[in-house]
PDB file of C-alpha atoms in Angstrom:
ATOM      1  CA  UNK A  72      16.603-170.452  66.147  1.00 80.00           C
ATOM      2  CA  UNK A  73      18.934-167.992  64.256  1.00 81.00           C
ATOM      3  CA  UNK A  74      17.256-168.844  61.008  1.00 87.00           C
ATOM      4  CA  UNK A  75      14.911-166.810  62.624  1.00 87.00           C
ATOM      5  CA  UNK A  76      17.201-163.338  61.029  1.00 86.00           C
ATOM      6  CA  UNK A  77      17.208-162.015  57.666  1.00 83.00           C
ATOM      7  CA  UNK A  78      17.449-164.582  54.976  1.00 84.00           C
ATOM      8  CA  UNK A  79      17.662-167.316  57.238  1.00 89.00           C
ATOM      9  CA  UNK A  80      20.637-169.475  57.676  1.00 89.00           C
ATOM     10  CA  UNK A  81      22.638-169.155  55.071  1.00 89.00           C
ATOM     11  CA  UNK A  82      24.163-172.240  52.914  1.00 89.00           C
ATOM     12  CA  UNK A  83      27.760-173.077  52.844  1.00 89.00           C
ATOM     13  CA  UNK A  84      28.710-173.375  49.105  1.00 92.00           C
ATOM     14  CA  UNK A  85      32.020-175.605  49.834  1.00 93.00           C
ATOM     15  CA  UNK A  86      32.176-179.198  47.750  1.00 94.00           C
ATOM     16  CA  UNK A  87      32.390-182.133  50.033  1.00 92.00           C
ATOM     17  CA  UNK A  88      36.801-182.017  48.530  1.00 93.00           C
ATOM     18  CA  UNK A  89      36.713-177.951  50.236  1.00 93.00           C
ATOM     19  CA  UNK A  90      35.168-179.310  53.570  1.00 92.00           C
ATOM     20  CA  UNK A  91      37.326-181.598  53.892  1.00 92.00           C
ATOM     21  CA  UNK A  92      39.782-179.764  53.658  1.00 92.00           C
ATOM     22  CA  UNK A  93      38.530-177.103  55.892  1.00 92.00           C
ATOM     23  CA  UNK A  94      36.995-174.472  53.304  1.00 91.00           C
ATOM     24  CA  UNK A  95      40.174-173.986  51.100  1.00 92.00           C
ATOM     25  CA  UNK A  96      38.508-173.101  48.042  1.00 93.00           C
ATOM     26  CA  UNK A  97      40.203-170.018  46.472  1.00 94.00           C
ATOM     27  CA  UNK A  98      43.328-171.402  45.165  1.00 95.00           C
ATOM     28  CA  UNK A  99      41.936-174.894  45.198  1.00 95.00           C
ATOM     29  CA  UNK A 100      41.848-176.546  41.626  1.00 93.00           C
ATOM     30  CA  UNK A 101      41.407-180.438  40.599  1.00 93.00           C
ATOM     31  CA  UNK A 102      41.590-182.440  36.952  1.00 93.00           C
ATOM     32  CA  UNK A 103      38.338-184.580  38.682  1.00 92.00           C
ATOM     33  CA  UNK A 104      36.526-182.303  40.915  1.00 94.00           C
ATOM     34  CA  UNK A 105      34.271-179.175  40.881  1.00 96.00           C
ATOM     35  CA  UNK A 106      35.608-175.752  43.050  1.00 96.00           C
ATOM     36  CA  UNK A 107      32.124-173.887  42.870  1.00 96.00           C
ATOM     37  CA  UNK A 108      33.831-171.445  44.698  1.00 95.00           C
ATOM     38  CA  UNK A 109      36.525-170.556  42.270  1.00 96.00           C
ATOM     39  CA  UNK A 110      35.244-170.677  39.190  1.00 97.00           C
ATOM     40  CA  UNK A 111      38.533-169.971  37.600  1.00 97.00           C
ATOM     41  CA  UNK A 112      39.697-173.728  38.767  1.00 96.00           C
ATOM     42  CA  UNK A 113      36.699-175.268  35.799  1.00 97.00           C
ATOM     43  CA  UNK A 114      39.255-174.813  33.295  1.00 95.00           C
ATOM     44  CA  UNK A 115      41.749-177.547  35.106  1.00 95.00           C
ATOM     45  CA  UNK A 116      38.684-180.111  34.875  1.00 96.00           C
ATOM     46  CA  UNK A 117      39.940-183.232  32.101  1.00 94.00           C
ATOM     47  CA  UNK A 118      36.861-185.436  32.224  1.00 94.00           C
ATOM     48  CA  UNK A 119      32.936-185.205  32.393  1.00 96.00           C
ATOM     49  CA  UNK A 120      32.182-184.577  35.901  1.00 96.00           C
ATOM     50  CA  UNK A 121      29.263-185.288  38.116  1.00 96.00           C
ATOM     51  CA  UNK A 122      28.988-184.656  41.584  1.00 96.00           C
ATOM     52  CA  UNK A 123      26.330-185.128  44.415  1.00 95.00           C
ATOM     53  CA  UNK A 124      26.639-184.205  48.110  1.00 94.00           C
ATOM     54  CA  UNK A 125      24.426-185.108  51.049  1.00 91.00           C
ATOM     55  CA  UNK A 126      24.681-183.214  54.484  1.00 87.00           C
ATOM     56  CA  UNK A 127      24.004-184.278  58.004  1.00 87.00           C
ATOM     57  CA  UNK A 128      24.088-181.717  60.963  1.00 82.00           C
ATOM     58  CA  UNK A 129      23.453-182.283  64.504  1.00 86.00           C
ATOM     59  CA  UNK A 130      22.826-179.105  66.921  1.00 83.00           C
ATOM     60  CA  UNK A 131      22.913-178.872  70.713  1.00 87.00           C
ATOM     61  CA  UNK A 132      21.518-175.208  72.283  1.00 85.00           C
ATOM     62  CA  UNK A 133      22.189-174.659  76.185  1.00 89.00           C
ATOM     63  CA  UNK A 134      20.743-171.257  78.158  1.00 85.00           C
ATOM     64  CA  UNK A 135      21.114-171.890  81.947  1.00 87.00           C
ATOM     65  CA  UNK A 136      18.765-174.935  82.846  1.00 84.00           C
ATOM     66  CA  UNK A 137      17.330-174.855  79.288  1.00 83.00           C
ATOM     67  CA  UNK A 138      18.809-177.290  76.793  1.00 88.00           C
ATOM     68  CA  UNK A 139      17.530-178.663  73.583  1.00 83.00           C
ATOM     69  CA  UNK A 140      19.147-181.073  70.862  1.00 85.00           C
ATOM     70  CA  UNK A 141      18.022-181.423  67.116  1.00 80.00           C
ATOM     71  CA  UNK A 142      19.268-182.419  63.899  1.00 79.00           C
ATOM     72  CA  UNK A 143      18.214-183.020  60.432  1.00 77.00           C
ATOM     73  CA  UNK A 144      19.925-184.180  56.838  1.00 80.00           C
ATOM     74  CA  UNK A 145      19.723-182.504  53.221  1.00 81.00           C
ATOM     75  CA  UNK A 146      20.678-182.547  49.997  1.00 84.00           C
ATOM     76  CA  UNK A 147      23.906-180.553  50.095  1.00 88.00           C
ATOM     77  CA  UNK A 148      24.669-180.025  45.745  1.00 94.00           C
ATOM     78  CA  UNK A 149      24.059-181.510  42.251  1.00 96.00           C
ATOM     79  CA  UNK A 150      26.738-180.334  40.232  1.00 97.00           C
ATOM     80  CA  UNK A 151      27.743-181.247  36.487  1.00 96.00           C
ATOM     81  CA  UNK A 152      30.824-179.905  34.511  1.00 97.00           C
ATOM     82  CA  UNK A 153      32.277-181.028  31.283  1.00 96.00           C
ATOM     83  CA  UNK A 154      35.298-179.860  29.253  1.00 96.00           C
ATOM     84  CA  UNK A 155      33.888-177.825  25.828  1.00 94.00           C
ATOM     85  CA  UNK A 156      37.823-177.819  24.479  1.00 93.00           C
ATOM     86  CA  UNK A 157      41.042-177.612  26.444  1.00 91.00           C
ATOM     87  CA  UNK A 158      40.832-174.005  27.344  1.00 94.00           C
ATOM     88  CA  UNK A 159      36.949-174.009  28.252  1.00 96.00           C
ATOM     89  CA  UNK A 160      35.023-175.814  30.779  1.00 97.00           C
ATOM     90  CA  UNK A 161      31.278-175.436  31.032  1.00 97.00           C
ATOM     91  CA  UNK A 162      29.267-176.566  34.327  1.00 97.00           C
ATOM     92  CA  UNK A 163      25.843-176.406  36.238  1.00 97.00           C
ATOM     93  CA  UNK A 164      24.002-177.365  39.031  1.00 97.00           C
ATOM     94  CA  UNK A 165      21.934-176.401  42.125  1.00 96.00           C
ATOM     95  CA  UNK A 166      22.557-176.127  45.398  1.00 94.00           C
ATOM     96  CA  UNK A 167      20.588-174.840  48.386  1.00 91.00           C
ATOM     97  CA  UNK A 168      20.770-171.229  49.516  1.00 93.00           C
ATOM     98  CA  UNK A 169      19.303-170.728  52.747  1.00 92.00           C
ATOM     99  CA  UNK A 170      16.614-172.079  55.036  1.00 91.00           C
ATOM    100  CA  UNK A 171      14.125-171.182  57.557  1.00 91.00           C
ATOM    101  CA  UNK A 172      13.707-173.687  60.583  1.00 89.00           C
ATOM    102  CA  UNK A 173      13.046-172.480  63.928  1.00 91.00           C
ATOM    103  CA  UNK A 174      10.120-173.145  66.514  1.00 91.00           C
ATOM    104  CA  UNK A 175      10.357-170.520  69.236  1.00 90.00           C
ATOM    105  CA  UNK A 176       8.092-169.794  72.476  1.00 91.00           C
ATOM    106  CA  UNK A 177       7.771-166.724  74.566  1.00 92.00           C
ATOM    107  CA  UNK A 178       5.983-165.373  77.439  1.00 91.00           C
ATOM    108  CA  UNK A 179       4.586-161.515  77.781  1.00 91.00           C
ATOM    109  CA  UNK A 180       2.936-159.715  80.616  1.00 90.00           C
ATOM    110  CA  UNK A 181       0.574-156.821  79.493  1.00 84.00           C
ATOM    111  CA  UNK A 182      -0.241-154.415  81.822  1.00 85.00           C
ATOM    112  CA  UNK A 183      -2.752-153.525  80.223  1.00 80.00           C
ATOM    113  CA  UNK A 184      -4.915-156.309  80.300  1.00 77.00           C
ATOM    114  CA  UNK A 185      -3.593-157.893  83.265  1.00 81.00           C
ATOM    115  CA  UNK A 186      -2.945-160.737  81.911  1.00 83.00           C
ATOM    116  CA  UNK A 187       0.265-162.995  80.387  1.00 89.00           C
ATOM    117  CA  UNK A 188       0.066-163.418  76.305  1.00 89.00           C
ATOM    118  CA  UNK A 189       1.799-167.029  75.068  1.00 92.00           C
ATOM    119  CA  UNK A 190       3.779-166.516  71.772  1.00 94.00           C
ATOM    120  CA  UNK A 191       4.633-168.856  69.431  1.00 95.00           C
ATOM    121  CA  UNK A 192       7.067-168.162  66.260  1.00 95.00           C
ATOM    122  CA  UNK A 193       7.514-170.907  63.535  1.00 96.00           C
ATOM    123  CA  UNK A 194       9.455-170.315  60.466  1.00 95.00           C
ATOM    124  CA  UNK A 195       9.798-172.964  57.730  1.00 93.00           C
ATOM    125  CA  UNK A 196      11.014-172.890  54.004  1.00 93.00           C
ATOM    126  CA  UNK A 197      14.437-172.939  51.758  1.00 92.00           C
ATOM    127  CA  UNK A 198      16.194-171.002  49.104  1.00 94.00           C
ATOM    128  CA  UNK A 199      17.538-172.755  46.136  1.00 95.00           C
ATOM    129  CA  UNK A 200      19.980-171.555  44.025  1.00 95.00           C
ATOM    130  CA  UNK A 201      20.583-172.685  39.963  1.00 97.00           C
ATOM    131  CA  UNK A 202      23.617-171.769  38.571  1.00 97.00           C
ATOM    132  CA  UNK A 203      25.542-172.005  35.277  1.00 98.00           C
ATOM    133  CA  UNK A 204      29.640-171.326  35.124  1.00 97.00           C
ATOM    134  CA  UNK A 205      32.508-171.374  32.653  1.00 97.00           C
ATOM    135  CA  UNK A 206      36.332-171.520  33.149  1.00 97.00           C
ATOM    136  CA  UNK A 207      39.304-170.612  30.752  1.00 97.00           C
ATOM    137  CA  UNK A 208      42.640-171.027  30.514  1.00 95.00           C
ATOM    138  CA  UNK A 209      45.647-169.533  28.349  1.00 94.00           C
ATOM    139  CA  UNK A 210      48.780-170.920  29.688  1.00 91.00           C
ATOM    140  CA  UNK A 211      49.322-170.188  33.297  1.00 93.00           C
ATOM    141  CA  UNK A 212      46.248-168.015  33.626  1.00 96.00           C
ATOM    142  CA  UNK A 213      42.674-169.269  34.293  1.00 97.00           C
ATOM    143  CA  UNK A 214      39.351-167.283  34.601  1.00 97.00           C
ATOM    144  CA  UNK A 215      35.604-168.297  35.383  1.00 97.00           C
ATOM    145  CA  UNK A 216      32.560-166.735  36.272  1.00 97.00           C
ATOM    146  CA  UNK A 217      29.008-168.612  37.965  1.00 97.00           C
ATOM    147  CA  UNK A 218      25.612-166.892  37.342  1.00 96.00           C
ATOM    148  CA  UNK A 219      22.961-168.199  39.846  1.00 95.00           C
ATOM    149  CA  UNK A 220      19.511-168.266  39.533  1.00 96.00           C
ATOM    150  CA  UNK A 221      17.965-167.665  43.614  1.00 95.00           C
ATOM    151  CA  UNK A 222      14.300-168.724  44.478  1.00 95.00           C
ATOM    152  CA  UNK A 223      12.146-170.075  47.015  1.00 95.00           C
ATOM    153  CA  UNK A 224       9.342-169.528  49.411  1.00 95.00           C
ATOM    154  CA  UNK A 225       9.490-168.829  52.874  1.00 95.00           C
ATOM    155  CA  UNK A 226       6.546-169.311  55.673  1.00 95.00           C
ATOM    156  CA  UNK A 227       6.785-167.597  59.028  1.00 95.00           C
ATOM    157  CA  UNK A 228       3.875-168.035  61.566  1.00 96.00           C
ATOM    158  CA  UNK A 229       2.931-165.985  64.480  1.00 95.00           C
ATOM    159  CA  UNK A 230       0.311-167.190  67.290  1.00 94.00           C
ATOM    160  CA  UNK A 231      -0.438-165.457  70.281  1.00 92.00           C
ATOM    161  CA  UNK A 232      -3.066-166.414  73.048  1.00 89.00           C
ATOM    162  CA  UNK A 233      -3.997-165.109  76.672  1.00 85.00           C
ATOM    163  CA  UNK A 234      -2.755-167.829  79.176  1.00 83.00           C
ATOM    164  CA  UNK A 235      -5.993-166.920  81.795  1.00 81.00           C
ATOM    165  CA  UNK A 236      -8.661-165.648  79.512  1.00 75.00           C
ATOM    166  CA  UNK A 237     -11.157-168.472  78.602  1.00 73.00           C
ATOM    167  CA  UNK A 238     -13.934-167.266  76.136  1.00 75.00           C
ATOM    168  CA  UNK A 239     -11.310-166.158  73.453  1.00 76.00           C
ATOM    169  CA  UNK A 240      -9.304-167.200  69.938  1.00 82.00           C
ATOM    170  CA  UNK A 241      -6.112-167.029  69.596  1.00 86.00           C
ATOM    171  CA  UNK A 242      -4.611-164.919  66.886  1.00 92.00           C
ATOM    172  CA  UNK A 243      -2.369-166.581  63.994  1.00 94.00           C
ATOM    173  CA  UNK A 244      -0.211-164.238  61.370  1.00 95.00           C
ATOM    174  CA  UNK A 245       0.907-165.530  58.692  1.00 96.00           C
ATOM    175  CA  UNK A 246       3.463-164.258  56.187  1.00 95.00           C
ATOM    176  CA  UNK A 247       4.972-165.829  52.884  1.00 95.00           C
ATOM    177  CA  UNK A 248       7.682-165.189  51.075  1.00 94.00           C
ATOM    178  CA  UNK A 249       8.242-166.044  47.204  1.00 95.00           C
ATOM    179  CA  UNK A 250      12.239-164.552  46.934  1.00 93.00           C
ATOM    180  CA  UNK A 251      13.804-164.672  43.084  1.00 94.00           C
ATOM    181  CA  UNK A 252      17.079-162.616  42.770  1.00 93.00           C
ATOM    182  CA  UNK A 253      20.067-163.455  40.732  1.00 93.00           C
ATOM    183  CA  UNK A 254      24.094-163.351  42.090  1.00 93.00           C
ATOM    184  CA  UNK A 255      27.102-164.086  40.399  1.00 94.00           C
ATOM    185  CA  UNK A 256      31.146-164.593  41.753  1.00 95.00           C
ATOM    186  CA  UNK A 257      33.787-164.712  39.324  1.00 97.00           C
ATOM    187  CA  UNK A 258      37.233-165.995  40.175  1.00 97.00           C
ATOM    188  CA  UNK A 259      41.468-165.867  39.005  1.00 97.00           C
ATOM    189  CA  UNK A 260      43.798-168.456  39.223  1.00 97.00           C
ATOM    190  CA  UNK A 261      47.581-168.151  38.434  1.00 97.00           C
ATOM    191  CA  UNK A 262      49.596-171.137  38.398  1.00 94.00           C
ATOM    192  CA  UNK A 263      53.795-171.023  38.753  1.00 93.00           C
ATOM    193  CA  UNK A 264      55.778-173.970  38.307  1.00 90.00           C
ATOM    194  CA  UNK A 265      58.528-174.122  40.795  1.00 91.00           C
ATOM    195  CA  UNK A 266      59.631-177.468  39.735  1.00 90.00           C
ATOM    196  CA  UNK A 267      58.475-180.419  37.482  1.00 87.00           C
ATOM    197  CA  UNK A 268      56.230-182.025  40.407  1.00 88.00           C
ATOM    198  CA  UNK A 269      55.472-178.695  42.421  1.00 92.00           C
ATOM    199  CA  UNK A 270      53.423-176.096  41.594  1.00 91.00           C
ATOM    200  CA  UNK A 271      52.414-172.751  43.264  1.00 95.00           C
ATOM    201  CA  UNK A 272      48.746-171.590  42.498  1.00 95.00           C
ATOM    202  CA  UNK A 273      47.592-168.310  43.771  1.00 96.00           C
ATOM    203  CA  UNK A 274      43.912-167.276  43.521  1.00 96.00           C
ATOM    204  CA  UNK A 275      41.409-164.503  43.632  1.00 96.00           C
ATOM    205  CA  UNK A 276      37.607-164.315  43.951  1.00 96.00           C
ATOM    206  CA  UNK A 277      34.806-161.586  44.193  1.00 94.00           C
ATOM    207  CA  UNK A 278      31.121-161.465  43.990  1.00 90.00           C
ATOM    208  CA  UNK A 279      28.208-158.794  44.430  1.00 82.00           C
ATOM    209  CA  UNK A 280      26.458-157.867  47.232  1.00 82.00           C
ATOM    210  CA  UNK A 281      23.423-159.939  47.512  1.00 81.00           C
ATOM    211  CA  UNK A 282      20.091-157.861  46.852  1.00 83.00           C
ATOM    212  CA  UNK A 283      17.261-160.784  46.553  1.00 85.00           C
ATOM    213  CA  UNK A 284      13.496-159.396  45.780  1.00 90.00           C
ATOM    214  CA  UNK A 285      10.131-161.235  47.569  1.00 90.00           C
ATOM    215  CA  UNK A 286       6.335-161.026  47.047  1.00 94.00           C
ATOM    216  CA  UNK A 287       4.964-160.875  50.040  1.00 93.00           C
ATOM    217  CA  UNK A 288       1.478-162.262  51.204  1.00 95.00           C
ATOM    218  CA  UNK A 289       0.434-161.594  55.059  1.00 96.00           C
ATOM    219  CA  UNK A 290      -2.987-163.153  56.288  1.00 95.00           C
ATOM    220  CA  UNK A 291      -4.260-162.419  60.068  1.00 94.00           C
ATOM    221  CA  UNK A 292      -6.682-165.076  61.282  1.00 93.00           C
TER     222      UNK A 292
END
C-alpha cells in the first residue's frame, strides 16, 4: 500500500554482487561484474559482460486484528558492458524504476447524506529506466557517468458507492500517467596499493535531484 505515495515504490538499483553484499556499491569494483551504482568501477571491467537479475519479494502487513500477506516476482536488470580499450568501458541496460501496486478499501460516513460511502483505491503500473554509461581510467584514478532514459505509465482508480442507497451507480475516477524524464549519477574511484595483494579503494558518487514530467489523462464515469 505505500506505492500508493508519489512515484510509487521506488526500485533498488543494487546488482545481485551489491545485495549480496548488503548494498556496498560505492567503492565496490570487479574485472567480471557491473557496479551500476558507481559508474567509475566500468573501467576495472576485462571481458564482455552480460548480466540478468530476477527478483522475488514476499510482504506480510499487520494493523491490530487486520493482517494480509502477498508477494510477487520481476525482472530485476538487463545489463551489458564491454571494454572499448583499456582505459574505457562502455555499458547499457534497463532496469525498472518504480511501480504502482496497491488495492486499498475504506469506509466514510457523510453527514450529509446520512449514509456510509465504500471506497476503493487501485493503483497499477511501472517505471522503466534505459540507461547508457562509460568508465575511465588513468592509473589509479577512474571516472564514469550513467545517463538514464525514465518512462512508463501509471493507472490509479477511484470507486466510491453508498453502502444503503439502492437505485444508484457507483462513481469510478480514473487517472493515467505517461512519465518520461531523464537522470544521470556519475561516480570516482581511487585505488591505493598498500601491498602487492591488498588494495585500498575509496569512492565517491552524486546524482541530480529527480524531476520526472507526466501527461495526465483523468476520466469520471
Amino acid at each position: 500500500p505505500y506505492s500508493y505515495i508519489g512515484l510509487g515504490q521506488l526500485k533498488s538499483t543494487n546488482f545481485a554482487t551489491n545485495k549480496a553484499m548488503g548494498g556496498f556499491s560505492t567503492a565496490y569494483q570487479s574485472a567480471f561484474n557491473i557496479n551500476y551504482n558507481n559508474p567509475a568501477s566500468y573501467s576495472a571491467i576485462k571481458l564482455t559482460t552480460f548480466e540478468i537479475g530476477v527478483e522475488a519479494k514476499g510482504l506480510w502487513l499487520e494493523q491490530n486484528e487486520l493482517s494480509q500477506r502477498t508477494g510477487n516476482g520481476t525482472l530485476s536488470y538487463i545489463s551489458f558492458a564491454f571494454p572499448a580499450n583499456k582505459y574505457w568501458t562502455i555499458t547499457a541496460g534497463m532496469l525498472p524504476f518504480s511501480s504502482l501496486n496497491y488495492d486499498i478499501a475504506q469506509q466514510d460516513y457523510v453527514e450529509t447524506v446520512n449514509d456510509t460511502i465504500n471506497y476503493r483505491f487501485i493503483g497499477t503500473g511501472q517505471l522503466y529506466q534505459l540507461y547508457f554509461g562509460n568508465g575511465f581510467k588513468y592509473k589509479n584514478i577512474s571516472a564514469g557517468f550513467n545517463l538514464g532514459y525514465v518512462f512508463g505509465t501509471y493507472k490509479r482508480y477511484v470507486e466510491s458507492r453508498f453502502v444503503s442507497f439502492d437505485d444508484t451507480f457507483f462513481n469510478l475516477e480514473t487517472k493515467e500517467q505517461i512519465a518520461r524524464g531523464f537522470i544521470w549519477n556519475a561516480g570516482l574511484q581511487y585505488n591505493i596499493s598498500l601491498s602487492e595483494k591488498t588494495k585500498l579503494i575509496v569512492g565517491l558518487t552524486g546524482n541530480n535531484s529527480i524531476n520526472i514530467n507526466a501527461t495526465n489523462e483523468n476520466r469520471w464515469e
